[in-house]
Short mmCIF file of C-alpha atoms and ligand atoms in Angstrom, two decimals:
data_model
loop_
_atom_site.label_atom_id
_atom_site.label_comp_id
_atom_site.label_asym_id
_atom_site.label_seq_id
_atom_site.Cartn_x
_atom_site.Cartn_y
_atom_site.Cartn_z
CA MET E 1 47.75 -156.65 -11.79
CA LEU E 2 45.80 -158.38 -9.07
CA VAL E 3 45.30 -156.17 -6.05
CA THR E 4 43.34 -156.48 -2.87
CA THR E 5 41.22 -153.48 -2.04
CA LYS E 6 41.79 -152.22 1.45
CA ASN E 7 39.30 -150.09 3.30
CA ASP E 8 42.14 -148.45 5.07
CA CYS E 9 45.86 -148.41 5.58
CA PRO E 10 47.84 -146.89 8.50
CA HIS E 11 48.55 -143.81 6.40
CA VAL E 12 44.93 -142.90 5.83
CA LYS E 13 44.59 -141.98 9.51
CA THR E 14 47.71 -139.81 9.56
CA THR E 15 47.07 -138.05 6.27
CA GLN E 16 45.97 -134.48 6.36
CA PHE E 17 43.37 -134.18 3.62
CA PHE E 18 42.84 -131.21 1.35
CA PRO E 19 39.47 -129.65 2.30
CA ILE E 20 36.76 -131.46 0.34
CA GLU E 21 34.65 -128.26 0.09
CA GLU E 22 37.44 -126.71 -1.97
CA PHE E 23 38.40 -129.87 -3.78
CA ILE E 24 35.05 -130.08 -5.58
CA TYR E 25 35.69 -126.72 -7.31
CA LEU E 26 39.22 -127.42 -8.57
CA PRO E 27 39.83 -126.82 -12.31
CA PHE E 28 40.64 -130.46 -13.06
CA GLN E 29 40.43 -129.91 -16.81
CA SER E 30 43.70 -127.91 -16.74
CA PHE E 31 45.61 -130.21 -14.40
CA LYS E 32 49.10 -131.23 -15.49
CA CYS E 33 52.23 -132.56 -13.81
CA GLU E 34 53.79 -129.89 -11.56
CA PHE E 35 57.24 -131.02 -12.66
CA CYS E 36 57.04 -131.77 -16.37
CA ASN E 37 53.63 -130.47 -17.58
CA GLU E 38 52.72 -133.95 -18.75
CA LYS E 39 48.96 -134.51 -19.04
CA ARG E 40 48.94 -138.29 -19.21
CA GLU E 41 48.62 -140.67 -16.24
CA LEU E 42 48.10 -137.95 -13.66
CA TRP E 43 47.65 -138.45 -9.95
CA ILE E 44 46.15 -135.87 -7.61
CA CYS E 45 47.75 -135.58 -4.20
CA LEU E 46 44.94 -135.70 -1.64
CA THR E 47 46.92 -133.50 0.75
CA CYS E 48 47.87 -130.54 -1.46
CA ALA E 49 45.57 -131.27 -4.44
CA LYS E 50 48.40 -130.82 -6.92
CA SER E 51 48.90 -133.26 -9.75
CA PHE E 52 51.91 -135.32 -10.78
CA CYS E 53 52.64 -137.89 -13.44
CA GLY E 54 52.87 -141.52 -12.49
CA ARG E 55 55.19 -144.45 -12.89
CA TYR E 56 54.49 -144.98 -16.58
CA ILE E 57 55.49 -141.42 -17.48
CA ASN E 58 58.20 -139.64 -15.47
CA LYS E 59 57.34 -140.96 -11.98
CA HIS E 60 57.00 -137.45 -10.56
CA PHE E 61 54.58 -138.46 -7.84
CA PHE E 62 57.52 -140.29 -6.24
CA GLU E 63 59.46 -137.03 -6.44
CA HIS E 64 56.57 -135.25 -4.74
CA ILE E 65 56.44 -137.60 -1.76
CA LYS E 66 60.21 -137.47 -1.39
CA GLN E 67 59.97 -133.71 -0.99
CA ASN E 68 56.86 -133.71 1.22
CA ASN E 69 56.89 -136.24 3.94
CA ASN E 70 53.19 -136.61 4.63
CA HIS E 71 51.81 -136.31 1.12
CA ILE E 72 51.22 -139.94 0.24
CA LEU E 73 47.62 -140.64 -0.80
CA CYS E 74 46.78 -139.99 -4.41
CA LEU E 75 43.82 -140.28 -6.72
CA SER E 76 44.19 -141.47 -10.29
CA MET E 77 42.68 -139.09 -12.82
CA LEU E 78 42.50 -142.03 -15.21
CA ASP E 79 40.59 -144.72 -13.39
CA LEU E 80 39.62 -142.90 -10.17
CA SER E 81 41.37 -145.37 -7.87
CA VAL E 82 43.11 -144.15 -4.73
CA TRP E 83 46.54 -145.48 -3.80
CA CYS E 84 48.90 -145.09 -0.89
CA TYR E 85 52.38 -144.37 -2.19
CA LYS E 86 53.97 -145.18 1.15
CA CYS E 87 52.56 -148.69 1.01
CA ILE E 88 53.75 -148.97 -2.58
CA THR E 89 57.30 -147.87 -1.79
CA ASN E 90 57.41 -150.17 1.21
CA GLY E 91 56.95 -153.03 -1.21
CA PHE E 92 53.28 -153.79 -0.59
CA LEU E 93 52.42 -153.01 -4.16
CA ASP E 94 50.05 -155.89 -4.72
CA VAL E 95 48.72 -156.43 -1.23
CA GLY E 96 46.59 -153.52 -0.40
CA SER E 97 47.85 -150.18 -1.42
CA TYR E 98 44.59 -149.57 -3.23
CA ILE E 99 42.40 -147.71 -0.78
CA ASN E 100 38.65 -147.50 -0.71
CA SER E 101 37.84 -145.85 2.60
CA PRO E 102 34.90 -143.60 3.49
CA ILE E 103 37.12 -140.50 3.47
CA THR E 104 38.87 -141.24 0.19
CA SER E 105 35.62 -142.12 -1.56
CA LYS E 106 34.45 -138.52 -1.02
CA TYR E 107 37.33 -137.39 -3.22
CA VAL E 108 36.61 -140.09 -5.77
CA ASN E 109 32.97 -139.00 -5.93
CA ALA E 110 33.88 -135.34 -6.20
CA TYR E 111 36.27 -135.95 -9.06
CA SER E 112 33.88 -138.35 -10.82
CA ASP E 113 31.18 -135.67 -10.56
CA PHE E 114 33.52 -133.49 -12.55
CA LYS E 115 34.60 -136.20 -14.98
CA PHE E 116 31.19 -137.65 -15.80
CA GLY E 117 28.77 -135.11 -14.47
CA TYR E 118 27.53 -137.71 -11.96
CA ASN E 119 28.78 -140.44 -9.73
CA PHE E 120 29.59 -143.87 -11.04
CA MET E 121 29.37 -146.07 -7.96
CA PRO E 122 26.93 -148.97 -8.43
CA PRO E 123 23.30 -147.74 -8.50
CA THR E 124 22.12 -149.72 -5.49
CA ASN E 125 24.60 -147.87 -3.27
CA GLN E 126 23.39 -144.54 -4.47
CA ILE E 127 19.63 -144.74 -4.19
CA SER E 128 19.21 -141.27 -2.75
CA LYS E 129 21.42 -139.73 -5.41
CA LEU E 130 19.60 -141.53 -8.19
CA ILE E 131 16.19 -140.38 -7.19
CA LYS E 132 17.33 -136.80 -7.66
CA MET E 133 18.43 -137.51 -11.22
CA ASN E 134 16.40 -136.77 -14.25
CA SER E 135 16.07 -139.57 -16.78
CA GLN E 136 18.91 -138.35 -18.99
CA GLN E 137 21.28 -138.13 -16.04
CA CYS E 138 20.16 -141.54 -14.91
CA HIS E 139 20.84 -142.93 -18.36
CA ASN E 140 24.32 -141.42 -18.45
CA PHE E 141 24.96 -142.65 -14.96
CA LYS E 142 24.14 -146.20 -15.91
CA TYR E 143 25.86 -146.01 -19.28
CA TYR E 144 29.21 -144.93 -17.80
CA ASN E 145 28.81 -147.43 -15.01
CA PHE E 146 28.47 -150.07 -17.67
CA ILE E 147 31.48 -148.76 -19.62
CA GLU E 148 33.66 -148.76 -16.49
CA LEU E 149 32.72 -152.34 -15.75
CA LEU E 150 33.17 -153.42 -19.34
CA LYS E 151 36.55 -151.84 -19.90
CA ASN E 152 37.89 -152.99 -16.57
CA ARG E 153 36.91 -156.56 -17.47
CA GLN E 154 34.46 -156.88 -14.62
CA PHE E 155 32.20 -158.99 -16.82
CA ARG E 156 33.48 -162.49 -17.36
CA ASN E 157 30.43 -164.51 -18.31
CA GLY E 158 28.27 -162.55 -20.68
CA VAL E 159 25.64 -163.65 -23.16
CA LEU E 160 24.57 -161.96 -26.38
CA MET E 161 21.02 -162.31 -27.70
CA VAL E 162 20.61 -160.93 -31.19
CA GLY E 163 18.20 -160.65 -34.08
CA ALA E 164 17.71 -159.33 -37.59
CA GLY E 165 18.52 -155.71 -36.61
CA ILE E 166 22.25 -156.50 -36.47
CA SER E 167 22.28 -157.37 -40.18
CA THR E 168 20.17 -154.57 -41.63
CA SER E 169 23.20 -152.34 -42.25
CA ALA E 170 24.72 -155.21 -44.25
CA GLY E 171 21.73 -154.90 -46.56
CA ILE E 172 19.55 -157.74 -45.26
CA PRO E 173 16.06 -156.58 -44.32
CA ASP E 174 14.67 -157.39 -40.87
CA PHE E 175 11.13 -158.79 -40.44
CA ARG E 176 8.88 -156.33 -38.68
CA SER E 177 10.21 -152.85 -39.46
CA GLU E 178 8.76 -150.53 -42.06
CA LYS E 179 11.33 -151.84 -44.54
CA GLY E 180 11.13 -155.40 -43.22
CA ILE E 181 10.35 -158.43 -45.34
CA PHE E 182 6.99 -159.10 -43.72
CA LYS E 183 5.57 -155.96 -45.28
CA GLU E 184 6.84 -156.99 -48.69
CA ILE E 185 5.46 -160.53 -48.31
CA LYS E 186 2.09 -159.14 -47.23
CA GLU E 187 1.85 -157.05 -50.35
CA LYS E 188 3.30 -159.60 -52.74
CA TYR E 189 1.20 -162.58 -51.63
CA LYS E 190 -1.82 -160.63 -50.37
CA VAL E 191 -1.80 -162.21 -46.91
CA LYS E 192 -2.57 -160.85 -43.46
CA HIS E 193 -0.04 -162.93 -41.54
CA PRO E 194 3.24 -163.11 -43.44
CA GLU E 195 4.68 -165.41 -40.73
CA GLU E 196 2.57 -168.19 -42.20
CA PHE E 197 5.07 -168.74 -45.01
CA PHE E 198 7.61 -169.56 -42.32
CA SER E 199 5.37 -172.26 -40.85
CA LYS E 200 5.65 -175.99 -41.27
CA LYS E 201 2.01 -176.27 -42.26
CA LYS E 202 2.24 -173.75 -45.08
CA PHE E 203 5.56 -175.12 -46.26
CA ILE E 204 4.06 -178.56 -46.80
CA GLU E 205 1.21 -176.97 -48.73
CA LYS E 206 3.24 -174.48 -50.81
CA PRO E 207 6.98 -175.09 -50.46
CA LYS E 208 7.78 -172.95 -53.49
CA ILE E 209 7.04 -169.70 -51.63
CA LEU E 210 9.69 -170.24 -48.96
CA TYR E 211 12.15 -171.27 -51.67
CA ASP E 212 11.39 -168.02 -53.49
CA ILE E 213 11.79 -165.91 -50.34
CA ILE E 214 15.15 -167.52 -49.54
CA LYS E 215 16.29 -167.14 -53.15
CA GLN E 216 15.35 -163.49 -53.18
CA LEU E 217 17.19 -162.86 -49.91
CA ASN E 218 20.37 -164.26 -51.54
CA LEU E 219 22.02 -164.39 -48.13
CA LYS E 220 25.41 -165.60 -49.37
CA LYS E 221 26.36 -162.24 -50.81
CA TYR E 222 26.39 -160.22 -47.58
CA ASN E 223 29.22 -159.32 -45.23
CA PRO E 224 29.31 -158.86 -41.47
CA THR E 225 28.65 -155.44 -39.92
CA ILE E 226 30.47 -153.50 -37.22
CA THR E 227 28.06 -155.07 -34.76
CA HIS E 228 29.11 -158.60 -35.80
CA TYR E 229 32.78 -157.70 -35.34
CA PHE E 230 31.93 -156.02 -32.03
CA MET E 231 30.46 -159.34 -30.94
CA LYS E 232 33.59 -161.16 -32.08
CA TYR E 233 35.70 -158.60 -30.20
CA LEU E 234 33.83 -159.18 -26.92
CA VAL E 235 34.12 -162.94 -27.36
CA ASP E 236 37.89 -162.61 -27.92
CA LYS E 237 38.20 -160.47 -24.80
CA GLY E 238 36.60 -163.24 -22.75
CA ILE E 239 33.62 -161.03 -21.86
CA ILE E 240 31.01 -162.93 -23.88
CA LYS E 241 30.76 -166.70 -23.52
CA ILE E 242 27.62 -167.54 -25.51
CA ILE E 243 25.74 -166.00 -28.41
CA PHE E 244 22.11 -166.76 -29.12
CA THR E 245 21.13 -165.58 -32.57
CA GLN E 246 17.80 -165.74 -34.34
CA ASN E 247 19.48 -164.93 -37.61
CA ILE E 248 19.89 -167.50 -40.31
CA ASP E 249 22.39 -165.44 -42.36
CA GLY E 250 25.46 -166.97 -40.69
CA LEU E 251 27.24 -163.59 -40.54
CA GLU E 252 28.42 -164.42 -37.01
CA LEU E 253 30.60 -167.16 -38.52
CA LYS E 254 31.71 -164.96 -41.40
CA ALA E 255 32.95 -162.46 -38.79
CA GLY E 256 35.15 -165.23 -37.44
CA ILE E 257 33.23 -166.18 -34.30
CA ASN E 258 33.80 -169.80 -33.37
CA ASN E 259 30.86 -172.03 -34.25
CA ALA E 260 30.93 -173.53 -30.75
CA LYS E 261 30.04 -170.15 -29.20
CA VAL E 262 26.93 -169.57 -31.31
CA ILE E 263 23.49 -171.06 -30.87
CA PHE E 264 21.56 -170.64 -34.11
CA ALA E 265 18.14 -170.68 -32.49
CA HIS E 266 16.30 -170.57 -35.81
CA GLY E 267 18.80 -172.58 -37.83
CA ILE E 268 21.02 -171.49 -40.68
CA PHE E 269 19.92 -171.12 -44.29
CA ASN E 270 22.58 -172.86 -46.29
CA GLU E 271 21.92 -176.46 -45.42
CA GLY E 272 18.86 -178.50 -46.20
CA GLN E 273 16.68 -181.03 -44.49
CA CYS E 274 13.62 -183.16 -45.21
CA ILE E 275 10.55 -181.64 -43.55
CA ASN E 276 9.28 -185.08 -42.60
CA CYS E 277 12.15 -187.45 -41.76
CA GLY E 278 14.83 -184.82 -41.14
CA LYS E 279 17.32 -186.31 -43.61
CA LYS E 280 20.12 -183.79 -44.24
CA ILE E 281 20.81 -182.40 -47.71
CA ASP E 282 24.23 -181.18 -48.76
CA CYS E 283 24.34 -177.37 -48.78
CA ASN E 284 25.51 -176.98 -52.37
CA ASP E 285 22.76 -179.30 -53.45
CA MET E 286 20.14 -177.32 -51.53
CA ASP E 287 21.51 -174.08 -52.95
CA ASP E 288 21.13 -175.42 -56.50
CA TYR E 289 17.50 -176.34 -55.94
CA ILE E 290 16.70 -172.97 -54.38
CA ASN E 291 18.36 -171.12 -57.26
CA LYS E 292 16.52 -173.20 -59.84
CA GLY E 293 13.27 -172.73 -57.91
CA GLU E 294 12.76 -176.48 -58.02
CA ILE E 295 11.56 -178.34 -54.92
CA LYS E 296 14.02 -180.93 -53.66
CA ILE E 297 12.11 -184.10 -52.77
CA CYS E 298 13.47 -186.42 -50.09
CA ASN E 299 14.59 -189.69 -51.64
CA GLU E 300 13.79 -191.57 -48.43
CA CYS E 301 10.21 -190.47 -47.84
CA ASN E 302 9.11 -188.37 -50.80
CA ASN E 303 8.43 -185.21 -48.81
CA PRO E 304 9.74 -181.71 -49.65
CA CYS E 305 13.09 -180.64 -48.20
CA LYS E 306 13.44 -177.23 -46.57
CA PRO E 307 16.42 -174.97 -45.99
CA SER E 308 17.55 -175.99 -42.48
CA ILE E 309 15.83 -173.14 -40.71
CA VAL E 310 13.37 -173.68 -37.88
CA LEU E 311 9.80 -173.11 -39.02
CA TYR E 312 6.87 -172.05 -36.87
CA GLY E 313 5.39 -175.27 -35.49
CA GLU E 314 8.79 -176.98 -35.29
CA ASP E 315 10.97 -177.58 -32.25
CA LEU E 316 14.15 -175.64 -31.68
CA SER E 317 17.38 -177.61 -31.47
CA ASP E 318 18.43 -179.49 -28.33
CA ASP E 319 21.43 -177.15 -28.21
CA PHE E 320 19.12 -174.23 -27.66
CA TYR E 321 17.35 -175.78 -24.70
CA GLU E 322 20.52 -177.17 -23.16
CA THR E 323 22.39 -173.89 -23.37
CA MET E 324 19.45 -171.75 -22.25
CA ASP E 325 19.93 -172.75 -18.60
CA LYS E 326 23.43 -171.29 -18.59
CA ILE E 327 21.97 -167.78 -18.84
CA GLN E 328 21.11 -167.71 -15.15
CA ASP E 329 24.84 -167.80 -14.32
CA CYS E 330 25.71 -164.93 -16.64
CA ASP E 331 26.80 -161.56 -15.29
CA LEU E 332 25.82 -159.63 -18.41
CA GLY E 333 23.22 -159.98 -21.15
CA ILE E 334 23.41 -157.77 -24.22
CA ILE E 335 20.35 -157.83 -26.45
CA ILE E 336 20.82 -156.31 -29.91
CA GLY E 337 18.53 -155.75 -32.89
CA THR E 338 15.60 -157.96 -32.06
CA SER E 339 11.96 -157.09 -31.42
CA LEU E 340 11.84 -160.02 -28.95
CA SER E 341 8.51 -161.06 -30.37
CA VAL E 342 9.06 -164.74 -31.08
CA GLU E 343 8.98 -167.41 -28.39
CA PRO E 344 10.90 -169.15 -26.92
CA PHE E 345 13.76 -166.81 -27.84
CA SER E 346 11.95 -163.78 -26.46
CA SER E 347 11.99 -165.25 -22.93
CA LEU E 348 15.76 -165.70 -22.86
CA PRO E 349 16.44 -162.30 -21.22
CA GLU E 350 14.10 -163.22 -18.36
CA LYS E 351 16.51 -165.99 -17.46
CA LEU E 352 19.16 -163.45 -16.45
CA ASN E 353 19.49 -163.28 -12.69
CA LYS E 354 18.66 -160.02 -10.96
CA ASN E 355 22.28 -159.10 -10.31
CA ALA E 356 23.26 -159.41 -13.93
CA TRP E 357 23.31 -156.37 -16.17
CA SER E 358 20.91 -156.34 -19.09
CA VAL E 359 21.77 -153.97 -21.89
CA VAL E 360 19.41 -153.47 -24.81
CA ILE E 361 20.75 -151.92 -28.00
CA ASN E 362 17.94 -151.29 -30.43
CA ASN E 363 16.34 -148.49 -32.39
CA GLU E 364 13.06 -148.91 -30.48
CA GLN E 365 11.96 -150.10 -27.04
CA ILE E 366 11.32 -153.84 -26.90
CA GLY E 367 10.38 -156.65 -24.56
CA GLU E 368 9.19 -156.68 -20.99
CA PHE E 369 11.93 -154.57 -19.45
CA ASP E 370 11.00 -151.94 -16.96
CA TYR E 371 12.40 -148.92 -18.73
CA ASP E 372 11.59 -146.57 -15.86
CA ASP E 373 13.12 -148.57 -13.05
CA LEU E 374 16.11 -146.54 -11.94
CA MET E 375 17.44 -149.18 -9.61
CA LYS E 376 17.82 -152.07 -11.98
CA TYR E 377 21.04 -152.82 -13.75
CA HIS E 378 19.16 -152.31 -16.94
CA LEU E 379 20.38 -150.03 -19.67
CA PHE E 380 18.57 -149.21 -22.88
CA ILE E 381 20.71 -147.61 -25.57
CA GLU E 382 18.52 -146.39 -28.38
CA GLY E 383 19.75 -146.03 -31.94
CA SER E 384 21.53 -147.76 -34.79
CA CYS E 385 23.44 -150.73 -33.40
CA ASP E 386 26.57 -150.08 -35.49
CA GLU E 387 26.76 -146.52 -34.20
CA ILE E 388 26.25 -147.64 -30.62
CA CYS E 389 28.79 -150.46 -30.83
CA LYS E 390 31.25 -147.94 -32.22
CA LYS E 391 30.54 -145.52 -29.37
CA ILE E 392 31.03 -148.25 -26.78
CA LEU E 393 34.35 -149.21 -28.38
CA VAL E 394 35.47 -145.58 -28.37
CA ASP E 395 34.36 -145.04 -24.75
CA CYS E 396 36.28 -148.15 -23.66
CA ASN E 397 39.37 -146.88 -25.53
CA TRP E 398 39.19 -150.00 -27.72
CA TRP E 399 38.38 -148.34 -31.02
CA ASP E 400 41.97 -148.08 -32.36
CA ASP E 401 42.61 -151.71 -31.63
CA PHE E 402 39.27 -152.72 -33.14
CA TYR E 403 39.90 -150.52 -36.16
CA ASN E 404 43.28 -152.12 -36.81
CA ARG E 405 41.92 -155.61 -36.43
CA PHE E 406 38.69 -155.38 -38.38
CA TYR E 407 37.89 -152.06 -39.90
CA LYS E 408 40.95 -151.71 -42.10
CA ILE E 409 40.81 -155.18 -43.59
CA ASN E 410 37.08 -155.42 -44.15
CA ASN E 411 36.10 -152.36 -46.02
CA PHE E 412 32.76 -151.65 -44.39
CA ASN E 413 31.50 -150.25 -47.64
CA TYR E 414 27.87 -150.28 -46.60
CA TYR E 415 28.81 -147.98 -43.77
CA ASN E 416 28.62 -144.26 -44.20
CA GLU E 417 31.57 -142.76 -42.37
CA ASN E 418 29.99 -139.33 -42.33
CA ASN E 419 27.04 -140.66 -40.45
P1 OAD B 501 12.39 -158.14 -36.11
O1 OAD B 501 12.28 -157.59 -37.48
O2 OAD B 501 11.14 -158.59 -35.47
O3 OAD B 501 13.04 -157.08 -35.15
C1 OAD B 501 14.20 -156.37 -35.48
C2 OAD B 501 14.39 -155.26 -34.45
O4 OAD B 501 15.63 -154.62 -34.73
C3 OAD B 501 13.32 -154.21 -34.53
O5 OAD B 501 13.00 -153.77 -33.21
C4 OAD B 501 14.00 -153.09 -35.33
O6 OAD B 501 13.46 -151.83 -35.02
C5 OAD B 501 15.42 -153.22 -34.86
N1 OAD B 501 16.43 -152.76 -35.82
C6 OAD B 501 16.46 -152.92 -37.17
N2 OAD B 501 17.58 -152.41 -37.70
C7 OAD B 501 18.30 -151.90 -36.66
C8 OAD B 501 19.56 -151.22 -36.55
N3 OAD B 501 20.34 -150.98 -37.62
N4 OAD B 501 19.96 -150.83 -35.33
C9 OAD B 501 19.21 -151.07 -34.23
N5 OAD B 501 18.02 -151.70 -34.27
C10 OAD B 501 17.57 -152.12 -35.47
O7 OAD B 501 13.49 -159.31 -36.17
P2 OAD B 501 13.76 -160.44 -35.08
O8 OAD B 501 13.48 -159.98 -33.73
O9 OAD B 501 15.11 -160.97 -35.36
O10 OAD B 501 11.83 -166.24 -37.15
O11 OAD B 501 12.67 -161.53 -35.53
C11 OAD B 501 12.55 -162.70 -34.81
C12 OAD B 501 12.08 -163.82 -35.68
O12 OAD B 501 10.88 -163.45 -36.36
C13 OAD B 501 13.00 -164.19 -36.82
O13 OAD B 501 14.09 -164.99 -36.42
C14 OAD B 501 12.08 -164.95 -37.74
C15 OAD B 501 10.85 -164.08 -37.67
O14 OAD B 501 9.65 -164.74 -37.79
C16 OAD B 501 11.56 -167.30 -37.92
O15 OAD B 501 11.52 -167.22 -39.13
C17 OAD B 501 11.35 -168.58 -37.20
ZN1 ZN B 502 12.38 -187.60 -45.80
#
């Protein structure tokens, strides 16, 4: 429902408020409807501080105001909004019965202190409060701020920027971690800089090595992770508009995300292309050559053909550069599972404007973010991305829906439920 927030309504001035000093100590955890004991969809009367169920249950708040003439402002225990029931019953339902006045916000803050252990108004409005927080409180503060905004669909133009970390739980190694493929390549080929096998120069010299690496990765056999479906879920909700991925495994598409939403910054493995003239090779054809370990030679110019991934020393696609400028208009950037160590991808987050939220989900700190800046809309959530995506879904009350859509059908067999 579209509503206009009002700072006031005539009834705010005439309402006698329950003393705030007492309100902050109320045992909210045991609140239930005074009439029917219902615990869902409760509203607290700001005059007597008793609670009643709302219109979606047994409508007992209406009963309460019928019996008590001047008890009309109430606070939702669900979403912490304050409404004037008089305005509602007078038929002004969608034009300003939602109150956000200085007096009512004291009650909102008091109850949110109880509910979250801190206040969830936007950080910039709460500078003094924030400074008193320790870093854990500050983290929670920002995290629940983010969840509130996410679940209430306040983000409409988000961008995802992802890397190899989102596919590790599927079984595909990342590059730079302890178990990453760079370590293996270093040992196997006795080189200092494993990146070199992903360079144009080295490929022309020794194409067989890249063929072998791609063959060994056997990317076709893997399935999307919870994080991939989480991405699909946010796209479907209209929250995420663009995805930039550095991954060549194509699991974004396997999860059902529309091709048009994804920028494959470093290409995708299953097609092929001549390293010199760019002539395209059919994917099945390329696959055959890689499996046989035989170098496909371009029949136009006699040069080796590569899997259509972007090598060091090559340009990224026009798509990448054209879409990059859209980031400055985004209201949210979520960065997942990338060490942000390869340019130009690693500068994408810098394109976010200063009012946009940037959320990093990774098992280590990355990039140029100021992790100590309390004021910024920047949130770092450390840990396994599948676990974190799951927590976000649960905290937004989206998990059941997500579970029914994705979890049941795709048996996430790589995923340890007891984890
Ligand atoms: P990296 O291997 O550099 O970084 C992966 C990041 O994800 C690391 O910070 C890991 O700690 C983290 N990570 C791994 N598994 C995770 C998990 N389950 N949950 C949370 N975090 C996890 O991979 P990228 O940043 O994608 O380019 O690498 C960028 C580019 O470097 C690749 O696209 C490739 C490579 O050279 C080219 O080949 C052109
Ligand atoms: Zn050619």
